[in-house]
CSV table of C-alpha atoms in Angstrom, one decimal:
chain,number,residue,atom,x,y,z
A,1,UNK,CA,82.1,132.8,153.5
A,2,UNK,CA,84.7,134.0,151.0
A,3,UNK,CA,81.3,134.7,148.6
A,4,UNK,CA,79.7,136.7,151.3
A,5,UNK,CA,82.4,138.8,151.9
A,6,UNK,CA,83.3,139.4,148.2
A,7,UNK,CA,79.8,140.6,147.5
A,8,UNK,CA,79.8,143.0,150.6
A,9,UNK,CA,83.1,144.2,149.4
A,10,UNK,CA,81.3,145.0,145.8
A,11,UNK,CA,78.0,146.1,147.3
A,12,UNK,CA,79.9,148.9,149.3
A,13,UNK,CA,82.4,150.0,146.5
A,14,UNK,CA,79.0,150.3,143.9
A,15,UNK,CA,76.9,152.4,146.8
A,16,UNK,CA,80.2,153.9,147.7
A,17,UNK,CA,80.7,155.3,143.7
A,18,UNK,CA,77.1,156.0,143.0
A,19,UNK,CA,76.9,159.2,145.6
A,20,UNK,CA,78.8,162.2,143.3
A,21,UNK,CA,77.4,165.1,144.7
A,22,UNK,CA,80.1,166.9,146.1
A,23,UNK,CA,82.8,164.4,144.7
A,24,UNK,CA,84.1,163.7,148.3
A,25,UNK,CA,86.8,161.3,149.7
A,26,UNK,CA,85.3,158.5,151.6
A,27,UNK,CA,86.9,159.7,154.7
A,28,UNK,CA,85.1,163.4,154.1
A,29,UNK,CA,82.1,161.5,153.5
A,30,UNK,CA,82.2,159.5,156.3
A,31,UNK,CA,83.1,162.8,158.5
A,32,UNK,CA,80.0,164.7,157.4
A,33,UNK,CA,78.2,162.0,158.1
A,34,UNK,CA,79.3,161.7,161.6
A,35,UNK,CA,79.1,165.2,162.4
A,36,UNK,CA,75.5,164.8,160.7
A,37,UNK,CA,74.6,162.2,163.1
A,38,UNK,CA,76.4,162.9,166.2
A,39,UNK,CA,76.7,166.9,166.1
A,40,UNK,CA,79.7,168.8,166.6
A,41,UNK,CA,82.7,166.4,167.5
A,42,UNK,CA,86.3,167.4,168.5
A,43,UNK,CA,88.9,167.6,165.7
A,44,UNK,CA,90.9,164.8,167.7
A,45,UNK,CA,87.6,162.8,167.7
A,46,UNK,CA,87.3,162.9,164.3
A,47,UNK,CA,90.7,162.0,163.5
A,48,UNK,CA,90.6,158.8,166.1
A,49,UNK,CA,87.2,157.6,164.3
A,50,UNK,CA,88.0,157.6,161.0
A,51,UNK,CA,91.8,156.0,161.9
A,52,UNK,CA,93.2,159.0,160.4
A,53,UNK,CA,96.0,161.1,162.3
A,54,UNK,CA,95.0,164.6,163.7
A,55,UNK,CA,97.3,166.6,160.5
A,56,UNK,CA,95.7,164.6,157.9
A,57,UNK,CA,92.1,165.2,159.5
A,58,UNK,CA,93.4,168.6,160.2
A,59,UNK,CA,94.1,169.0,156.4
A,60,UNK,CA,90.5,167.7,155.5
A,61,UNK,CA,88.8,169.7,157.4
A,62,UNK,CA,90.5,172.7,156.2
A,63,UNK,CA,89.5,171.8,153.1
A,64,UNK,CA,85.8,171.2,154.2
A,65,UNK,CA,85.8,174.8,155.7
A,66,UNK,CA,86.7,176.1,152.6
A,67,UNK,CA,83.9,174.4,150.6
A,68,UNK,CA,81.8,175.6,153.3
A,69,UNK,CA,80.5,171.8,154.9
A,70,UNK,CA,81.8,172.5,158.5
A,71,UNK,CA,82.9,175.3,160.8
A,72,UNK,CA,85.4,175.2,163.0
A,73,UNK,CA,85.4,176.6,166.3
A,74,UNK,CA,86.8,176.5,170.0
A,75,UNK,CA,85.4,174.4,172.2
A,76,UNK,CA,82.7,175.8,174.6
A,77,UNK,CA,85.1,174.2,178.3
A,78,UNK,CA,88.2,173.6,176.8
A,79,UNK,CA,89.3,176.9,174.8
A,80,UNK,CA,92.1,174.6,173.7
A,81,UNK,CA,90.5,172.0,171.8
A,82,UNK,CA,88.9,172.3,168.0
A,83,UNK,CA,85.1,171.6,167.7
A,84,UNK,CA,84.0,171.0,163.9
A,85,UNK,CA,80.4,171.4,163.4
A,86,UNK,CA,78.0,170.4,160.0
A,87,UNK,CA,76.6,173.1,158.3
A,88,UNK,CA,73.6,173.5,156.5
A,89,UNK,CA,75.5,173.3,153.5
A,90,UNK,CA,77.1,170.0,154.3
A,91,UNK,CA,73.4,168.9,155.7
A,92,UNK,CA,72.3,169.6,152.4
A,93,UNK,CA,75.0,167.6,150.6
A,94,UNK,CA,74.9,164.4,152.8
A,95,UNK,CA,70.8,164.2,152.1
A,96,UNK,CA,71.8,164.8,148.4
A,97,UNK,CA,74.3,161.7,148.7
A,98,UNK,CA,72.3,159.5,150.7
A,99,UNK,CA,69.4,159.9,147.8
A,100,UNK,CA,72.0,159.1,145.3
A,101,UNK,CA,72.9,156.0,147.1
A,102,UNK,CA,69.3,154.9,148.2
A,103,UNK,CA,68.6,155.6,144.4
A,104,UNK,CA,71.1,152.9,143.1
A,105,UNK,CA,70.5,150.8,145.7
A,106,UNK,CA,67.1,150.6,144.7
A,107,UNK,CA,67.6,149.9,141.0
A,108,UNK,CA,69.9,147.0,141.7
A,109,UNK,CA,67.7,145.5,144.3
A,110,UNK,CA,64.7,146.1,141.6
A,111,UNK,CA,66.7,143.7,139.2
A,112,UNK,CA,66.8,140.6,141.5
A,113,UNK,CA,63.7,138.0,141.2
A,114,UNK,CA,61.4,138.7,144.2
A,115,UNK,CA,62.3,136.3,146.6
A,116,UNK,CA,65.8,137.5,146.3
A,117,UNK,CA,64.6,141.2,147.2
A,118,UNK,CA,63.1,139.8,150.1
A,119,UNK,CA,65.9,137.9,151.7
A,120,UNK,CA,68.2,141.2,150.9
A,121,UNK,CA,65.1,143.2,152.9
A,122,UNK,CA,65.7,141.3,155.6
A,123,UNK,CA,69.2,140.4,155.7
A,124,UNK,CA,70.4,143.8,155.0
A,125,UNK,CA,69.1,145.7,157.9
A,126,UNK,CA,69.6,142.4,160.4
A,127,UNK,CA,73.1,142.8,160.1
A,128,UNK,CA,73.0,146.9,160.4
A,129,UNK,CA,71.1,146.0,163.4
A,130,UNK,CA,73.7,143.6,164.6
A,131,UNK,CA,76.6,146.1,163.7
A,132,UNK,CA,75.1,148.5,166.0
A,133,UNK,CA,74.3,146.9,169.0
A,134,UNK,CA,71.0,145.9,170.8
């Protein structure tokens, strides 16, 4: 097992490094991506996902408004609360990153014998499916 979870742990650091577009932390990455995903999320949200606390988050996105990615604005029933939405700008980086990534995935996966790719084409998207639930 030790292996198996040494080669996850390289797998993610080499996808992880091969998206530059944007030159993002992994936890603003991992934010646009949310917000890509699940639409506009509270600021508190964000901060509770990502295991970040709300001044840090508050921090990065400040700094994501600023490069334009997200907009920040009051919640629509609780005038109190901080909704962060994507924009089109940050839409447009997190396809430009996820091409990046798909791109070097691809060329490693290319260099393994072919009944190597098809175990990783199998076993790959078996455990996404298991991450995420039935």
């Amino acid at each position: 097992m030790g292996e198996l979870i040494a080669a996850v742990e390289e797998l993610v650091r080499y996808v992880r490094r091969s998206a530059t577009t944007g030159e993002l932390s992994t936890t603003a990455s991992a934010v646009l991506n949310r917000l890509g995903r699940e639409g506009p999320r509270r600021l508190t949200e964000l901060a509770r996902a990502e295991h970040v606390s709300q001044p840090s988050m508050t921090q990065l996105i400040t700094r994501m408004e600023r490069d334009l990615l997200v907009t920040r604005g009051s919640h629509r029933t609780d005038g109190r609360g901080v909704l962060v939405e994507i924009t089109d700008t940050g839409r447009t980086m997190v396809r430009q990153r996820h091409t990046e990534r798909a791109l070097a995935l691809g060329r490693l996966i290319e260099k393994l014998s072919e009944p190597e790719q098809r175990a990783v084409l199998i076993a790959l998207p078996a455990l996404a499916r298991v991450i995420h639930g039935p």
